[in-house]
Each structure stands twice: as C-alpha cells, then as structure tokens.
Short mmCIF file of C-alpha atoms and ligand atoms in Angstrom, two decimals:
data_model
loop_
_atom_site.label_atom_id
_atom_site.label_comp_id
_atom_site.label_asym_id
_atom_site.label_seq_id
_atom_site.Cartn_x
_atom_site.Cartn_y
_atom_site.Cartn_z
CA MET E 1081 11.59 -0.70 -71.68
CA LEU E 1082 10.63 2.24 -74.30
CA VAL E 1083 7.69 1.85 -76.49
CA LEU E 1084 7.40 4.10 -79.65
CA GLY E 1085 3.64 5.18 -79.90
CA ILE E 1086 1.74 6.08 -82.81
CA GLU E 1087 -1.82 7.41 -82.84
CA THR E 1088 -3.38 8.56 -86.50
CA SER E 1089 -7.29 7.38 -85.57
CA CYS E 1090 -8.82 11.10 -86.12
CA ASP E 1091 -6.87 14.51 -86.38
CA GLU E 1092 -4.26 14.64 -84.66
CA THR E 1093 -0.60 12.83 -86.20
CA ALA E 1094 0.99 11.64 -82.93
CA ALA E 1095 4.35 10.20 -81.83
CA ALA E 1096 5.68 9.85 -78.33
CA VAL E 1097 8.55 7.19 -76.22
CA VAL E 1098 7.45 6.19 -72.60
CA LYS E 1099 9.42 3.98 -70.86
CA ASP E 1100 7.61 1.20 -68.69
CA GLY E 1101 4.04 2.29 -69.51
CA ARG E 1102 4.47 5.13 -66.96
CA GLU E 1103 7.47 7.83 -67.97
CA LEU E 1104 6.74 10.11 -70.54
CA LEU E 1105 10.24 10.76 -72.39
CA SER E 1106 8.49 12.80 -75.91
CA ASN E 1107 4.74 13.47 -76.95
CA ILE E 1108 4.61 15.08 -79.98
CA ILE E 1109 1.50 16.05 -81.90
CA ALA E 1110 0.36 17.46 -85.60
CA SER E 1111 -2.62 18.73 -85.08
CA GLN E 1112 -4.38 18.93 -88.10
CA VAL E 1113 -7.39 21.70 -86.50
CA ASP E 1114 -6.39 24.60 -88.97
CA ILE E 1115 -7.65 22.52 -91.90
CA HIS E 1116 -10.67 21.36 -90.84
CA SER E 1117 -11.90 24.46 -89.39
CA LEU E 1118 -12.47 25.63 -92.86
CA TYR E 1119 -15.03 22.53 -92.82
CA GLY E 1120 -16.61 22.88 -89.55
CA GLY E 1121 -15.45 19.38 -88.88
CA VAL E 1122 -12.99 16.52 -89.48
CA VAL E 1123 -13.17 15.63 -93.36
CA PRO E 1124 -11.84 12.13 -93.23
CA GLU E 1125 -10.38 11.95 -96.50
CA ILE E 1126 -8.21 15.34 -96.18
CA ALA E 1127 -7.04 13.63 -92.48
CA SER E 1128 -5.59 10.85 -94.29
CA ARG E 1129 -3.73 12.38 -96.52
CA ALA E 1130 -2.45 15.37 -93.38
CA HIS E 1131 -1.34 12.15 -91.60
CA THR E 1132 0.82 10.86 -94.69
CA GLU E 1133 2.57 13.81 -94.89
CA ALA E 1134 2.95 14.50 -91.02
CA ILE E 1135 3.75 11.13 -89.81
CA TYR E 1136 7.19 10.55 -90.39
CA GLY E 1137 8.48 13.92 -89.52
CA VAL E 1138 6.00 13.72 -86.04
CA VAL E 1139 7.81 10.00 -85.50
CA GLU E 1140 11.93 11.15 -85.96
CA LYS E 1141 10.81 14.17 -83.47
CA ALA E 1142 9.44 12.09 -80.55
CA LEU E 1143 12.57 9.84 -80.96
CA ASP E 1144 14.88 12.90 -80.99
CA LYS E 1145 12.84 14.52 -77.91
CA ALA E 1146 13.76 11.39 -76.47
CA SER E 1147 17.21 11.53 -76.94
CA VAL E 1148 16.36 7.75 -78.52
CA THR E 1149 17.40 5.88 -81.54
CA LEU E 1150 15.17 2.89 -83.08
CA SER E 1151 17.72 0.77 -81.99
CA ASP E 1152 16.56 1.43 -78.33
CA ILE E 1153 12.81 0.62 -79.18
CA GLY E 1154 11.36 -1.99 -77.38
CA ALA E 1155 7.72 -2.22 -79.21
CA ILE E 1156 6.10 0.01 -81.24
CA ALA E 1157 2.07 0.79 -79.92
CA VAL E 1158 0.01 1.79 -82.54
CA THR E 1159 -3.76 2.40 -83.13
CA TYR E 1160 -5.78 0.15 -85.13
CA SER E 1161 -9.18 0.72 -83.96
CA PRO E 1162 -11.61 2.37 -83.01
CA GLY E 1163 -11.84 5.60 -85.28
CA LEU E 1164 -11.86 7.01 -89.19
CA ILE E 1165 -10.22 3.82 -91.35
CA GLY E 1166 -8.45 5.68 -94.17
CA ALA E 1167 -6.85 7.48 -91.16
CA LEU E 1168 -6.02 4.56 -88.64
CA LEU E 1169 -4.32 2.87 -91.98
CA THR E 1170 -1.79 5.68 -92.31
CA GLY E 1171 -0.35 4.98 -88.71
CA LEU E 1172 -0.79 1.59 -88.96
CA SER E 1173 0.77 0.96 -92.51
CA PHE E 1174 3.85 3.59 -91.27
CA ALA E 1175 3.98 1.33 -87.38
CA LYS E 1176 4.15 -2.09 -90.07
CA GLY E 1177 6.45 -0.87 -92.34
CA LEU E 1178 9.10 0.39 -89.45
CA SER E 1179 7.99 -3.08 -87.74
CA PHE E 1180 9.54 -4.70 -90.81
CA ALA E 1181 12.20 -3.23 -91.44
CA SER E 1182 13.40 -3.03 -87.37
CA GLY E 1183 12.59 -6.76 -86.29
CA ILE E 1184 10.69 -4.47 -83.19
CA PRO E 1185 7.61 -6.32 -82.11
CA LEU E 1186 4.31 -4.21 -83.55
CA VAL E 1187 1.49 -3.81 -80.60
CA PRO E 1188 -2.50 -3.06 -81.58
CA VAL E 1189 -3.48 -0.64 -79.39
CA HIS E 1190 -7.32 -0.47 -79.15
CA HIS E 1191 -7.77 3.81 -78.79
CA ILE E 1192 -10.26 3.74 -76.03
CA ARG E 1193 -7.64 1.36 -73.88
CA GLY E 1194 -5.38 3.97 -74.60
CA HIS E 1195 -7.27 7.16 -73.81
CA VAL E 1196 -7.97 5.16 -69.97
CA ALA E 1197 -3.93 4.33 -69.83
CA ALA E 1198 -3.18 8.30 -70.05
CA ASN E 1199 -4.24 8.13 -66.30
CA PHE E 1200 -0.96 5.69 -65.91
CA LEU E 1201 1.46 8.01 -66.88
CA ALA E 1202 -0.18 10.84 -64.78
CA PHE E 1203 -0.64 8.52 -62.24
CA LYS E 1204 1.80 6.39 -60.84
CA GLU E 1205 0.49 4.84 -58.30
CA LEU E 1206 -2.86 3.89 -60.02
CA GLU E 1207 -3.75 0.38 -60.96
CA PRO E 1208 -6.75 -1.73 -61.89
CA PRO E 1209 -9.28 -2.57 -60.75
CA PHE E 1210 -11.79 0.77 -61.00
CA ILE E 1211 -14.10 2.09 -63.19
CA ALA E 1212 -13.67 4.06 -66.44
CA LEU E 1213 -15.56 6.72 -67.65
CA VAL E 1214 -14.67 7.84 -70.95
CA VAL E 1215 -16.03 10.25 -72.77
CA SER E 1216 -15.14 11.54 -76.29
CA GLY E 1217 -15.20 12.42 -79.66
CA GLY E 1218 -16.49 9.35 -80.54
CA HIS E 1219 -17.78 7.48 -77.11
CA THR E 1220 -19.37 7.97 -74.24
CA SER E 1221 -18.90 4.84 -71.84
CA LEU E 1222 -18.56 3.46 -68.11
CA LEU E 1223 -16.19 0.60 -68.03
CA LYS E 1224 -15.33 -1.87 -65.51
CA VAL E 1225 -11.24 -2.48 -66.12
CA LEU E 1226 -10.31 -5.62 -63.80
CA THR E 1227 -6.70 -5.86 -65.25
CA TYR E 1228 -4.73 -3.56 -67.74
CA THR E 1229 -6.24 -5.83 -70.26
CA ASP E 1230 -9.52 -6.73 -69.24
CA TYR E 1231 -12.27 -4.25 -69.82
CA GLU E 1232 -15.89 -5.28 -68.80
CA SER E 1233 -18.68 -2.80 -70.87
CA ILE E 1234 -21.28 -1.44 -67.75
CA GLY E 1235 -22.92 1.02 -70.20
CA HIS E 1236 -22.40 3.17 -72.96
CA THR E 1237 -23.88 5.19 -75.36
CA ARG E 1238 -26.86 4.54 -77.61
CA ASP E 1239 -26.43 7.31 -80.33
CA ASP E 1240 -24.35 10.12 -80.08
CA ALA E 1241 -21.25 10.42 -77.83
CA ALA E 1242 -21.05 13.65 -75.31
CA GLY E 1243 -18.29 14.96 -77.65
CA GLU E 1244 -20.39 15.46 -80.86
CA ALA E 1245 -23.27 16.34 -78.97
CA PHE E 1246 -20.60 19.14 -77.48
CA ASP E 1247 -20.05 20.03 -81.23
CA LYS E 1248 -22.83 19.91 -82.83
CA ALA E 1249 -24.30 22.56 -80.52
CA ALA E 1250 -21.35 25.02 -80.51
CA ARG E 1251 -21.53 24.97 -84.80
CA VAL E 1252 -25.29 25.42 -83.98
CA LEU E 1253 -24.49 28.31 -81.50
CA GLY E 1254 -22.15 29.52 -84.38
CA LEU E 1255 -18.97 28.86 -81.80
CA PRO E 1256 -15.02 28.37 -82.80
CA TYR E 1257 -13.96 25.13 -84.44
CA PRO E 1258 -12.96 22.42 -82.49
CA GLY E 1259 -16.51 23.11 -80.33
CA GLY E 1260 -16.01 21.62 -76.83
CA VAL E 1261 -12.95 24.37 -75.91
CA SER E 1262 -15.77 26.78 -76.97
CA MET E 1263 -18.44 25.31 -75.41
CA ASP E 1264 -16.55 25.03 -72.50
CA ARG E 1265 -15.55 28.99 -71.86
CA MET E 1266 -19.52 29.79 -73.28
CA ALA E 1267 -21.03 28.13 -71.02
CA SER E 1268 -18.93 29.82 -67.92
CA LYS E 1269 -20.10 33.03 -68.97
CA GLY E 1270 -23.98 32.05 -68.72
CA ASP E 1271 -26.86 30.60 -66.61
CA LYS E 1272 -27.26 27.45 -66.11
CA THR E 1273 -30.76 27.66 -64.74
CA ALA E 1274 -31.95 29.53 -68.00
CA VAL E 1275 -32.98 27.00 -70.17
CA LYS E 1276 -34.30 23.57 -69.11
CA PHE E 1277 -33.06 20.80 -71.43
CA THR E 1278 -34.06 16.97 -70.28
CA VAL E 1279 -31.70 14.73 -68.87
CA SER E 1280 -32.51 11.31 -71.31
CA SER E 1281 -32.77 7.91 -70.08
CA VAL E 1282 -32.57 4.93 -72.01
CA ASP E 1283 -35.48 2.24 -71.56
CA ASN E 1284 -34.26 -0.94 -69.40
CA ALA E 1285 -30.71 0.17 -69.58
CA GLU E 1286 -29.85 3.18 -66.31
CA TYR E 1287 -26.20 2.85 -67.30
CA ASP E 1288 -26.78 3.56 -71.28
CA PHE E 1289 -26.57 7.02 -72.52
CA SER E 1290 -28.71 9.06 -74.86
CA PHE E 1291 -27.61 12.43 -76.21
CA SER E 1292 -29.21 12.67 -79.48
CA GLY E 1293 -32.53 13.81 -78.31
CA LEU E 1294 -30.15 16.92 -76.30
CA LYS E 1295 -28.45 17.34 -79.30
CA THR E 1296 -32.06 18.03 -81.62
CA ALA E 1297 -33.97 20.21 -78.55
CA VAL E 1298 -30.85 22.89 -78.69
CA ILE E 1299 -31.14 22.80 -82.92
CA ASN E 1300 -34.75 23.43 -82.23
CA LEU E 1301 -34.44 26.07 -79.56
CA VAL E 1302 -31.56 28.15 -81.86
CA HIS E 1303 -33.86 27.85 -84.80
CA ASN E 1304 -37.31 28.69 -83.20
CA HIS E 1305 -35.43 31.54 -81.83
CA THR E 1306 -33.70 32.99 -85.24
CA GLU E 1307 -36.88 32.32 -86.99
CA LYS E 1308 -38.86 34.75 -83.82
CA ASN E 1309 -36.22 37.27 -84.65
CA LYS E 1310 -36.85 37.55 -88.04
CA GLY E 1311 -33.23 36.05 -88.69
CA VAL E 1312 -31.52 37.17 -85.87
CA GLU E 1313 -28.97 35.20 -84.14
CA PRO E 1314 -29.12 34.91 -80.21
CA ASP E 1315 -27.14 37.59 -78.82
CA GLU E 1316 -24.12 36.35 -77.01
CA ALA E 1317 -25.47 36.85 -73.73
CA PHE E 1318 -28.54 34.17 -74.71
CA LYS E 1319 -25.73 31.65 -76.54
CA ALA E 1320 -24.28 32.01 -72.90
CA ASP E 1321 -27.31 30.53 -71.66
CA ILE E 1322 -27.67 27.83 -73.49
CA ALA E 1323 -24.52 27.01 -73.87
CA ALA E 1324 -24.22 26.85 -69.69
CA SER E 1325 -28.21 24.99 -69.85
CA TYR E 1326 -27.14 22.47 -72.54
CA THR E 1327 -23.87 20.90 -70.43
CA ASP E 1328 -25.98 20.90 -67.17
CA ALA E 1329 -28.24 19.01 -68.74
CA LEU E 1330 -25.17 16.99 -70.27
CA VAL E 1331 -23.03 16.78 -67.32
CA ARG E 1332 -26.31 16.04 -65.38
CA THR E 1333 -26.87 12.89 -67.59
CA ILE E 1334 -23.71 11.15 -67.42
CA THR E 1335 -22.96 11.76 -63.59
CA SER E 1336 -26.93 10.01 -63.31
CA ARG E 1337 -25.68 7.06 -64.03
CA LEU E 1338 -22.43 7.23 -62.59
CA ARG E 1339 -24.39 8.43 -58.77
CA ILE E 1340 -26.25 4.71 -59.80
CA LEU E 1341 -23.65 2.93 -59.91
CA LEU E 1342 -22.06 4.58 -57.18
CA GLU E 1343 -24.71 3.74 -55.19
CA ARG E 1344 -24.36 0.34 -55.92
CA ASP E 1345 -20.84 0.22 -55.16
CA SER E 1346 -18.56 2.67 -53.81
CA THR E 1347 -15.38 0.48 -53.58
CA LEU E 1348 -13.59 0.97 -56.71
CA PRO E 1349 -11.87 4.57 -57.70
CA ILE E 1350 -13.05 6.31 -60.52
CA VAL E 1351 -10.75 7.44 -63.82
CA MET E 1352 -12.08 9.65 -66.47
CA ALA E 1353 -10.67 9.76 -69.72
CA GLY E 1354 -11.03 11.06 -73.67
CA GLY E 1355 -11.40 14.34 -74.52
CA VAL E 1356 -14.10 15.42 -72.78
CA ALA E 1357 -12.55 14.98 -69.53
CA ALA E 1358 -11.15 18.08 -70.10
CA ASN E 1359 -14.75 20.05 -69.39
CA THR E 1360 -14.48 22.20 -66.97
CA HIS E 1361 -18.17 21.34 -65.40
CA LEU E 1362 -17.75 18.33 -66.01
CA ARG E 1363 -14.28 17.52 -63.47
CA ARG E 1364 -16.71 19.62 -60.98
CA ALA E 1365 -19.30 17.24 -61.08
CA VAL E 1366 -17.61 14.24 -61.21
CA GLY E 1367 -15.10 16.01 -58.13
CA GLU E 1368 -18.22 16.78 -56.37
CA LEU E 1369 -20.25 13.51 -56.90
CA ALA E 1370 -16.21 11.19 -55.94
CA ASP E 1371 -15.94 13.14 -52.61
CA SER E 1372 -20.03 12.84 -52.04
CA PHE E 1373 -19.00 8.97 -51.48
CA GLY E 1374 -15.60 9.16 -50.73
CA VAL E 1375 -14.75 7.17 -53.38
CA GLY E 1376 -11.20 7.84 -55.16
CA LEU E 1377 -10.72 10.26 -58.49
CA PHE E 1378 -8.44 10.36 -61.10
CA MET E 1379 -9.14 12.75 -63.83
CA PRO E 1380 -5.63 13.45 -66.50
CA PRO E 1381 -4.21 16.49 -67.19
CA LEU E 1382 -5.73 18.34 -69.46
CA SER E 1383 -2.95 18.19 -72.27
CA LEU E 1384 -3.17 13.87 -71.97
CA CYS E 1385 -6.93 14.12 -72.42
CA GLY E 1386 -7.13 14.66 -75.85
CA ASP E 1387 -5.72 12.07 -78.67
CA ASN E 1388 -1.85 11.42 -78.32
CA ALA E 1389 0.43 8.86 -78.63
CA ALA E 1390 2.02 8.48 -75.33
CA MET E 1391 -1.27 6.88 -73.93
CA ILE E 1392 -1.31 4.64 -76.68
CA ALA E 1393 2.74 3.44 -75.99
CA SER E 1394 1.66 3.71 -71.81
CA GLN E 1395 -1.41 0.94 -73.09
CA GLY E 1396 0.95 -0.89 -75.68
CA PHE E 1397 3.72 -1.77 -72.87
CA PHE E 1398 0.89 -2.87 -70.77
CA GLU E 1399 -0.61 -5.38 -73.65
CA LEU E 1400 3.28 -6.56 -74.82
CA ILE E 1401 3.76 -8.04 -71.52
CA SER E 1402 0.68 -9.38 -71.09
CA GLY E 1403 1.58 -11.35 -74.78
CA VAL E 1404 -0.29 -9.10 -76.97
CA THR E 1405 1.50 -8.36 -80.65
CA ALA E 1406 0.62 -8.29 -84.01
CA PRO E 1407 1.28 -10.04 -86.99
CA LEU E 1408 2.54 -7.95 -90.17
CA SER E 1409 -1.28 -8.85 -91.72
CA GLN E 1410 -3.01 -6.63 -88.64
CA ASN E 1411 -5.65 -4.50 -89.75
CA ALA E 1412 -7.56 -1.36 -89.17
CA PHE E 1413 -11.16 -1.35 -87.98
CA ALA E 1414 -13.69 1.84 -87.63
CA THR E 1415 -15.24 0.10 -84.79
CA LYS E 1416 -14.64 -2.54 -82.55
CA SER E 1417 -15.28 -3.20 -78.98
CA VAL E 1418 -12.75 -1.97 -76.22
O1 KG4 Z 2923 -10.82 11.79 -76.98
P1 KG4 Z 2923 -10.90 12.91 -78.37
O2 KG4 Z 2923 -9.53 13.92 -78.89
O3 KG4 Z 2923 -10.80 12.19 -80.08
C1 KG4 Z 2923 -11.94 11.02 -79.81
O4 KG4 Z 2923 -11.06 10.13 -79.53
O5 KG4 Z 2923 -13.15 11.48 -80.08
O6 KG4 Z 2923 -12.41 13.80 -78.14
C2 KG4 Z 2923 -12.42 14.86 -79.08
C3 KG4 Z 2923 -13.29 15.77 -78.31
C4 KG4 Z 2923 -14.63 16.43 -79.58
O7 KG4 Z 2923 -15.73 16.59 -79.70
C5 KG4 Z 2923 -13.81 17.56 -78.52
O8 KG4 Z 2923 -14.88 18.55 -79.13
C6 KG4 Z 2923 -14.12 17.50 -77.03
O9 KG4 Z 2923 -13.17 15.74 -76.62
N1 KG4 Z 2923 -13.92 18.24 -76.11
C7 KG4 Z 2923 -14.21 19.35 -75.18
C8 KG4 Z 2923 -13.22 19.84 -74.70
N2 KG4 Z 2923 -12.12 19.03 -75.11
C9 KG4 Z 2923 -12.27 18.76 -75.95
N3 KG4 Z 2923 -15.67 18.38 -74.97
C10 KG4 Z 2923 -15.81 19.36 -74.01
N4 KG4 Z 2923 -15.39 20.22 -73.46
C11 KG4 Z 2923 -14.03 20.42 -73.47
N5 KG4 Z 2923 -12.93 21.18 -72.55
ZN1 ZN Z 2924 -9.70 10.03 -78.60
#
C-alpha cells in the first residue's frame, strides 16, 4: 500500500510517498530555515504562513517524484501532535481536505513515533520491541517500543530538550543558525576538557533528563568572559573549546541514562531518532556504549534524522494496519504523550 505523508509541525513543509511502511518513493522537504534565520529561531506565525504557501506544491511534487497520482494512494498520514499549533493545523487541514475530496482514509501520526519510524525506512529488518532514544528540538525521551503502535515511557526531559540546549548555546556563542549543526562542527575543533560543565541528575528519577542547568552555565560563562574582556567576545579557539566541553556534558547526560538502562537489561536493541540523532559526537558515544554492552544499534541516516514526511508516512502505514484512522473532526494538539 502507498501512503502519502504530510508533516508541518515546525519549520519544514514536507510530503512523501512510502510503500508498505518501508520503501521510500519520494521525500520532499521545503525548509524555512532562510526565513527564520533572520530572527535566530522559529517564529510560529511566520511558519504557519509559509506552510500554507508551500503545502500544495510540496504534496504535488511528492506524488510526481514517486510517479503516482492521488488515486494510487491508500492512506493520507499527517502529523497531528506535538508541535506548533498553527503549523500543525496547516498540514492537518490540508490532509483533511484531501481526504474528504478523495475518500482516502486519514491517519493521524504522532510526530515522535514518526521520528522513530524513520528507522523502519532505513533498516528493513528492524522490528519492535526495542529501546528508542528520541533526541530532537522539542523532545528528549527514552522509550520502550513494544509494538509499532504501543509505546512505554522510561524517561523524559524535565525542562529543555537536547536540541533546544544546543540551539541556545549556539546562539550565545554567536554561531550561525540553525544552531545544532554549527555546534556539532565547532565542537569537533575544540578541547572537550577545557571547561568543566556538570552532568545533571534528577532526584528520584534516574532515567529523566535536565538540560536547563547546562544551558544557564554556558550563558553565564560567555557573559562573564565577555564582561571580563571589556565587551570582547570569546575568540574562535575558546568558542570551540566551549562547544566541545558543552557537547561532551550534554552527550554524557544522555549516555549516563542509557548506561543505567543497559546495566539492568541489555536484551533489546537501541534505536536513535530525532534531529539531534544527527550529532556526530552523540552518535559516536552511543555507538561505543552499545558496543561495550554488545547490543544492536540503529541510527537513521542524516537525511532522515530531521523533520520529514517519509517518517510520517511510514508510521502512518503501521497505525493504519493496527486499525487507526481519523474522523474529519480530528484536531491538532501542541502537546500529547507518545
Ligand atoms: O527532530 P527535529 O528536526 O525537530 C523537532 O522535532 O524538534 O530536531 C531539530 C533539532 C534542532 O534543535 C537542531 O538544532 C538539532 O535538532 N540538530 C542538531 C544537529 N542537527 C540538528 N543538534 C546537534 N547536532 C546536530 N548535528
Ligand atoms: Zn521533529
């Protein structure tokens, strides 16, 4: 079955066609990075407007690229939560209109489940159960994926997501937007032992994460340094050292939770997902950890780590075969548990 996926939860307008949840036929992404980089972050109202302008063309292109027409499509999968509410509503309304006009069933997809499903496209042999480490701009979670549609939460962030923490540090260091990618590159040039950042823990919740302390620490460090140097910002070498040390603390925060989990049970493979799963340093550290415990590790290719609609189409297929469809009254939700 062919599923048309539609994704507009943040700043990418995306559409894709996927066969049987596993085979990617097209994957079109219209990025709004250039627009939002003027403001140093995503402006929700601008994102909604840009989605409205782009969605029709992006869906048409996804069908064209897959060499199919709407009549070949068996289901329309769309992200309904979580995300920016205006942005979500743009894609959902478009998908509902398309479903109503064509009679093709509508399947609501949770964005985080979509990120995990990116791995079903990349690894044909991957099947639940597994442990998912979801690290994105809005989420940092450890999940037990029991079946394609049955998720259990193990741990989650109590404050900022890993992506937010990277983006904030990039901003305070004056690195180009989008921050995560710039931090990744800068960290590769620095000395990770140069600055001591603390790995936080959460009382009575050993699997939960907290990144707000780390974020505050880097803001204070840069401000104090600039003040001491009479307004002169840190030079490139010091910025690289900060980026490397900060990344190391962030990566250790994530891997420390994973290590506790693996010490107790290392029978299930680990699956990484989300925009931050593209981070070179995190990929290396999780790779080493998985190796030391002898567990399988699945990491999506960089092209499927960030927001895309192929992952939504893939998860949509698995939702549909487990009986999930949405009525035309389906709403979007800014937050919803996975
Ligand atoms: O999954 P995603 O595309 O959107 C959300 O669902 O949030 O994740 C976007 C986040 C942003 O914070 C971005 O800076 C971060 O992923 N990111 C990275 C890298 N590439 C993207 N963070 C660290 N290293 C990267 N290479
Ligand atoms: Zn995402």
